[in-house]
mmCIF file of C-alpha atoms and ligand atoms in Angstrom:
data_model
loop_
_atom_site.group_PDB
_atom_site.id
_atom_site.type_symbol
_atom_site.label_atom_id
_atom_site.label_comp_id
_atom_site.label_asym_id
_atom_site.label_seq_id
_atom_site.Cartn_x
_atom_site.Cartn_y
_atom_site.Cartn_z
ATOM 1 C CA MET A 1 -32.029 24.693 -75.732
ATOM 2 C CA LYS A 2 -35.105 25.895 -73.832
ATOM 3 C CA ARG A 3 -37.015 28.490 -75.761
ATOM 4 C CA ILE A 4 -38.400 31.467 -73.836
ATOM 5 C CA GLY A 5 -41.432 33.472 -74.939
ATOM 6 C CA ILE A 6 -41.689 36.845 -73.171
ATOM 7 C CA LEU A 7 -45.077 38.544 -72.878
ATOM 8 C CA ILE A 8 -45.168 42.288 -72.232
ATOM 9 C CA SER A 9 -47.659 45.156 -72.235
ATOM 10 C CA GLY A 10 -45.512 48.278 -71.960
ATOM 11 C CA ARG A 11 -42.073 49.575 -71.068
ATOM 12 C CA GLY A 12 -40.301 46.233 -71.259
ATOM 13 C CA SER A 13 -37.426 46.839 -68.841
ATOM 14 C CA ASN A 14 -37.692 43.345 -67.334
ATOM 15 C CA CYS A 15 -37.818 41.883 -70.822
ATOM 16 C CA GLU A 16 -34.671 43.828 -71.702
ATOM 17 C CA ALA A 17 -32.856 42.644 -68.572
ATOM 18 C CA ILE A 18 -33.749 39.008 -69.299
ATOM 19 C CA ALA A 19 -32.783 39.304 -72.965
ATOM 20 C CA LYS A 20 -29.429 40.888 -72.080
ATOM 21 C CA ASN A 21 -28.649 38.012 -69.740
ATOM 22 C CA VAL A 22 -29.701 35.390 -72.280
ATOM 23 C CA LEU A 23 -27.694 37.023 -75.072
ATOM 24 C CA ALA A 24 -24.660 37.327 -72.766
ATOM 25 C CA GLY A 25 -24.853 33.600 -72.029
ATOM 26 C CA ASN A 26 -25.699 34.158 -68.369
ATOM 27 C CA ILE A 27 -28.680 31.784 -68.521
ATOM 28 C CA PRO A 28 -27.185 28.540 -69.815
ATOM 29 C CA GLY A 29 -29.442 26.541 -72.109
ATOM 30 C CA ALA A 30 -31.851 29.430 -72.792
ATOM 31 C CA GLU A 31 -32.729 31.295 -75.952
ATOM 32 C CA ILE A 32 -35.419 33.908 -76.605
ATOM 33 C CA ALA A 33 -37.985 32.620 -79.115
ATOM 34 C CA ALA A 34 -40.052 35.823 -79.282
ATOM 35 C CA VAL A 35 -41.315 38.861 -77.424
ATOM 36 C CA ILE A 36 -45.064 39.379 -77.768
ATOM 37 C CA ALA A 37 -46.996 42.467 -76.663
ATOM 38 C CA ASN A 38 -50.742 42.742 -76.339
ATOM 39 C CA ARG A 39 -50.469 46.484 -77.065
ATOM 40 C CA THR A 40 -49.108 47.764 -80.365
ATOM 41 C CA SER A 41 -47.663 50.807 -78.578
ATOM 42 C CA ALA A 42 -45.601 48.764 -76.087
ATOM 43 C CA ALA A 43 -42.168 50.414 -75.940
ATOM 44 C CA GLY A 44 -40.629 47.037 -75.156
ATOM 45 C CA LEU A 45 -41.258 45.894 -78.732
ATOM 46 C CA ASP A 46 -38.768 48.418 -80.117
ATOM 47 C CA ILE A 47 -36.251 47.507 -77.439
ATOM 48 C CA ALA A 48 -36.592 43.814 -78.359
ATOM 49 C CA ARG A 49 -36.233 44.530 -82.083
ATOM 50 C CA GLY A 50 -33.182 46.647 -81.345
ATOM 51 C CA MET A 51 -31.653 43.601 -79.656
ATOM 52 C CA GLY A 52 -32.289 41.498 -82.751
ATOM 53 C CA LEU A 53 -35.207 39.558 -81.265
ATOM 54 C CA GLU A 54 -38.454 38.694 -82.973
ATOM 55 C CA ALA A 55 -40.991 41.181 -81.560
ATOM 56 C CA ILE A 56 -44.663 40.673 -82.296
ATOM 57 C CA ALA A 57 -47.591 43.009 -81.633
ATOM 58 C CA LEU A 58 -50.698 40.944 -81.056
ATOM 59 C CA PRO A 59 -53.357 43.460 -80.002
ATOM 60 C CA SER A 60 -55.841 42.193 -77.429
ATOM 61 C CA ARG A 61 -58.228 45.130 -77.571
ATOM 62 C CA GLY A 62 -61.811 44.059 -78.225
ATOM 63 C CA LEU A 63 -61.060 40.338 -78.040
ATOM 64 C CA ASP A 64 -62.449 38.157 -75.284
ATOM 65 C CA ARG A 65 -59.964 36.334 -73.127
ATOM 66 C CA GLU A 66 -60.429 32.861 -74.616
ATOM 67 C CA ALA A 67 -60.196 34.080 -78.213
ATOM 68 C CA TYR A 68 -57.111 36.162 -77.512
ATOM 69 C CA ASP A 69 -55.363 33.495 -75.488
ATOM 70 C CA ALA A 70 -55.985 30.945 -78.257
ATOM 71 C CA GLN A 71 -54.080 33.266 -80.628
ATOM 72 C CA LEU A 72 -51.329 33.668 -78.096
ATOM 73 C CA ILE A 73 -51.000 29.893 -77.594
ATOM 74 C CA GLY A 74 -50.802 29.537 -81.383
ATOM 75 C CA GLU A 75 -47.982 32.087 -81.684
ATOM 76 C CA LEU A 76 -46.031 30.538 -78.813
ATOM 77 C CA ASN A 77 -46.472 26.957 -80.024
ATOM 78 C CA ALA A 78 -45.511 27.951 -83.572
ATOM 79 C CA ARG A 79 -42.168 29.003 -82.090
ATOM 80 C CA ASN A 80 -41.784 25.910 -79.882
ATOM 81 C CA VAL A 81 -41.771 27.934 -76.682
ATOM 82 C CA ASP A 82 -40.884 25.910 -73.568
ATOM 83 C CA LEU A 83 -41.135 28.638 -70.939
ATOM 84 C CA VAL A 84 -43.428 31.681 -70.916
ATOM 85 C CA CYS A 85 -42.188 34.714 -68.949
ATOM 86 C CA LEU A 86 -44.700 37.417 -68.093
ATOM 87 C CA ALA A 87 -42.790 40.695 -67.840
ATOM 88 C CA GLY A 88 -45.208 43.485 -67.080
ATOM 89 C CA TYR A 89 -47.950 41.634 -68.974
ATOM 90 C CA MET A 90 -51.016 43.405 -67.621
ATOM 91 C CA ARG A 91 -53.746 41.025 -68.698
ATOM 92 C CA LEU A 92 -55.214 38.058 -66.874
ATOM 93 C CA LEU A 93 -54.583 34.702 -68.516
ATOM 94 C CA SER A 94 -57.385 32.219 -69.154
ATOM 95 C CA ALA A 95 -57.422 28.776 -67.565
ATOM 96 C CA SER A 96 -56.893 27.340 -71.066
ATOM 97 C CA PHE A 97 -53.644 29.275 -71.434
ATOM 98 C CA ILE A 98 -52.392 28.129 -68.050
ATOM 99 C CA ARG A 99 -53.262 24.509 -68.880
ATOM 100 C CA ALA A 100 -51.402 24.844 -72.199
ATOM 101 C CA PHE A 101 -48.148 25.602 -70.298
ATOM 102 C CA PRO A 102 -48.462 23.790 -66.952
ATOM 103 C CA MET A 103 -45.887 25.095 -64.461
ATOM 104 C CA ARG A 104 -44.100 26.630 -67.418
ATOM 105 C CA ILE A 105 -45.277 30.223 -66.916
ATOM 106 C CA LEU A 106 -43.386 32.652 -64.677
ATOM 107 C CA ASN A 107 -44.425 36.102 -63.501
ATOM 108 C CA ILE A 108 -42.684 38.973 -61.771
ATOM 109 C CA HIS A 109 -44.685 41.016 -59.305
ATOM 110 C CA PRO A 110 -43.459 44.221 -57.594
ATOM 111 C CA SER A 111 -44.278 43.301 -53.986
ATOM 112 C CA LEU A 112 -43.474 40.599 -51.475
ATOM 113 C CA LEU A 113 -46.411 38.299 -52.220
ATOM 114 C CA PRO A 114 -48.863 37.413 -50.809
ATOM 115 C CA ALA A 115 -48.904 41.093 -49.796
ATOM 116 C CA PHE A 116 -50.337 43.519 -52.336
ATOM 117 C CA PRO A 117 -51.398 41.430 -55.320
ATOM 118 C CA GLY A 118 -53.008 43.184 -58.277
ATOM 119 C CA LEU A 119 -52.326 46.541 -59.858
ATOM 120 C CA ASP A 120 -49.914 49.216 -58.606
ATOM 121 C CA ALA A 121 -48.416 46.969 -55.956
ATOM 122 C CA GLN A 122 -45.585 49.396 -55.170
ATOM 123 C CA HIS A 123 -48.081 52.205 -54.503
ATOM 124 C CA GLN A 124 -50.319 49.903 -52.487
ATOM 125 C CA ALA A 125 -47.355 48.957 -50.258
ATOM 126 C CA PHE A 126 -46.145 52.540 -49.917
ATOM 127 C CA ASP A 127 -49.613 53.849 -49.059
ATOM 128 C CA TYR A 128 -50.042 51.057 -46.501
ATOM 129 C CA GLY A 129 -46.903 52.285 -44.754
ATOM 130 C CA VAL A 130 -44.838 49.101 -44.925
ATOM 131 C CA LYS A 131 -41.181 49.320 -43.902
ATOM 132 C CA ILE A 132 -40.055 46.588 -46.287
ATOM 133 C CA SER A 133 -41.426 45.836 -49.720
ATOM 134 C CA GLY A 134 -39.760 44.073 -52.635
ATOM 135 C CA CYS A 135 -40.526 41.793 -55.548
ATOM 136 C CA THR A 136 -41.448 38.194 -56.258
ATOM 137 C CA VAL A 137 -40.949 35.761 -59.136
ATOM 138 C CA HIS A 138 -43.462 32.929 -59.051
ATOM 139 C CA PHE A 139 -44.996 30.190 -61.159
ATOM 140 C CA VAL A 140 -48.371 31.227 -62.537
ATOM 141 C CA ASP A 141 -51.428 29.257 -61.540
ATOM 142 C CA GLU A 142 -55.105 29.967 -62.079
ATOM 143 C CA HIS A 143 -55.296 32.603 -59.324
ATOM 144 C CA LEU A 144 -53.982 36.159 -59.570
ATOM 145 C CA ASP A 145 -50.379 36.630 -58.351
ATOM 146 C CA HIS A 146 -50.630 33.376 -56.465
ATOM 147 C CA GLY A 147 -48.535 30.400 -57.670
ATOM 148 C CA PRO A 148 -45.464 28.862 -55.958
ATOM 149 C CA ILE A 149 -42.733 31.410 -55.222
ATOM 150 C CA ILE A 150 -39.316 30.882 -56.813
ATOM 151 C CA LEU A 151 -37.426 33.947 -55.548
ATOM 152 C CA GLN A 152 -38.098 37.133 -53.634
ATOM 153 C CA ALA A 153 -35.976 40.187 -52.916
ATOM 154 C CA PRO A 154 -36.691 42.613 -50.064
ATOM 155 C CA VAL A 155 -36.419 46.373 -50.608
ATOM 156 C CA PRO A 156 -36.566 48.620 -47.510
ATOM 157 C CA VAL A 157 -38.639 51.779 -47.564
ATOM 158 C CA LEU A 158 -36.277 54.685 -46.815
ATOM 159 C CA MET A 159 -36.887 58.039 -45.157
ATOM 160 C CA GLY A 160 -37.972 60.510 -47.805
ATOM 161 C CA ASP A 161 -39.087 57.795 -50.254
ATOM 162 C CA THR A 162 -42.031 58.404 -52.519
ATOM 163 C CA ALA A 163 -43.932 55.604 -54.208
ATOM 164 C CA ASP A 164 -41.915 56.399 -57.330
ATOM 165 C CA THR A 165 -38.461 56.269 -55.727
ATOM 166 C CA LEU A 166 -39.440 53.019 -53.999
ATOM 167 C CA SER A 167 -40.682 51.613 -57.335
ATOM 168 C CA SER A 168 -37.356 52.443 -58.995
ATOM 169 C CA ARG A 169 -35.371 50.577 -56.346
ATOM 170 C CA ILE A 170 -37.753 47.607 -56.537
ATOM 171 C CA LEU A 171 -37.306 47.564 -60.323
ATOM 172 C CA LEU A 172 -33.520 47.211 -59.953
ATOM 173 C CA GLU A 173 -34.120 44.073 -57.865
ATOM 174 C CA GLU A 174 -36.706 42.786 -60.344
ATOM 175 C CA HIS A 175 -34.089 42.929 -63.068
ATOM 176 C CA LYS A 176 -31.773 40.750 -60.981
ATOM 177 C CA ILE A 177 -34.121 38.110 -59.594
ATOM 178 C CA TYR A 178 -36.113 37.443 -62.772
ATOM 179 C CA SER A 179 -33.061 36.200 -64.669
ATOM 180 C CA GLU A 180 -31.906 34.264 -61.616
ATOM 181 C CA ALA A 181 -35.318 32.560 -61.339
ATOM 182 C CA ILE A 182 -35.254 31.677 -65.046
ATOM 183 C CA ARG A 183 -31.781 30.230 -64.571
ATOM 184 C CA ILE A 184 -33.100 28.025 -61.753
ATOM 185 C CA VAL A 185 -36.147 26.850 -63.704
ATOM 186 C CA ILE A 186 -34.176 26.107 -66.860
ATOM 187 C CA SER A 187 -31.509 24.229 -64.911
ATOM 188 C CA GLY A 188 -34.272 21.994 -63.536
ATOM 189 C CA ARG A 189 -32.582 22.102 -60.140
ATOM 190 C CA TYR A 190 -35.730 22.518 -58.066
ATOM 191 C CA ARG A 191 -38.770 20.599 -56.984
ATOM 192 C CA ILE A 192 -42.160 21.719 -55.791
ATOM 193 C CA GLU A 193 -43.762 20.383 -52.624
ATOM 194 C CA GLY A 194 -47.195 21.809 -51.967
ATOM 195 C CA ARG A 195 -46.652 25.410 -52.798
ATOM 196 C CA THR A 196 -43.014 25.464 -51.773
ATOM 197 C CA VAL A 197 -40.318 25.577 -54.430
ATOM 198 C CA ILE A 198 -37.288 23.770 -53.023
ATOM 199 C CA LEU A 199 -34.043 24.821 -54.659
ATOM 200 C CA GLU A 200 -31.537 21.990 -55.132
ATOM 201 C CA GLY A 201 -27.766 22.291 -55.430
HETATM 202 C C1 GAR B 1 -42.820 45.769 -63.356
HETATM 203 O O1 GAR B 1 -42.627 46.521 -62.182
HETATM 204 C C2 GAR B 1 -43.531 44.466 -63.038
HETATM 205 O O2 GAR B 1 -43.148 43.910 -61.810
HETATM 206 C C3 GAR B 1 -44.963 44.912 -63.007
HETATM 207 O O3 GAR B 1 -45.082 45.800 -64.077
HETATM 208 C C4 GAR B 1 -43.823 46.460 -64.279
HETATM 209 C C5 GAR B 1 -43.451 46.286 -65.732
HETATM 210 O O4 GAR B 1 -42.297 47.014 -66.030
HETATM 211 N N1 GAR B 1 -45.858 43.804 -63.128
HETATM 212 C C6 GAR B 1 -47.013 43.718 -62.489
HETATM 213 O O5 GAR B 1 -47.446 44.585 -61.757
HETATM 214 C C7 GAR B 1 -47.786 42.438 -62.745
HETATM 215 N N2 GAR B 1 -48.819 42.280 -61.763
HETATM 216 P P1 GAR B 1 -41.437 46.666 -67.311
HETATM 217 O O6 GAR B 1 -42.421 46.660 -68.496
HETATM 218 O O7 GAR B 1 -40.454 47.785 -67.414
HETATM 219 O O8 GAR B 1 -40.802 45.321 -67.109
#
């Protein structure tokens, strides 16, 4: 079994979608080791507890990045986590954290990277006037929203859309492709050449 640690900061809808798929057996070989939030108020913690998962509040406020990430590494290693999934985790990771889980950290980002990295990607794309946006699941490297891309889903901008209606439709796709990307990574049926993830089989 590969043990997944999910890191969140807030609402936790991606975490919930992943957990539902794992609990339903849709991601063979995966189990959820823990859900950890860097904010005590993260709504996703209650959702995770309600699903019978271990949900841990590990507040980051006031701690510098290295000190906090050392705690996080400790919590994840104590639970033998194989794969770390960032699901709306709104805090940059230190180089030490990334080295602790080399090519074993995934992130979901609500745009078609490399367009619109950073905060409020859906609003950035909408305000820019793009006709197609979407979402991306990628391996995490030491640069923001940058590592090799595993899956992307396009979402067209429709007449009458607002940034919020666009965000909602992107979120529906996020919930689908994150579990699919985890399934691919856990199956091991991929290889990475340069920054290209080549899916096998
Ligand atoms: C999601 O839209 C996710 O893609 C985004 O935060 C939201 C979290 O929602 N992540 C980022 O912007 C990371 N750069 P959720 O807590 O309901 O999953």
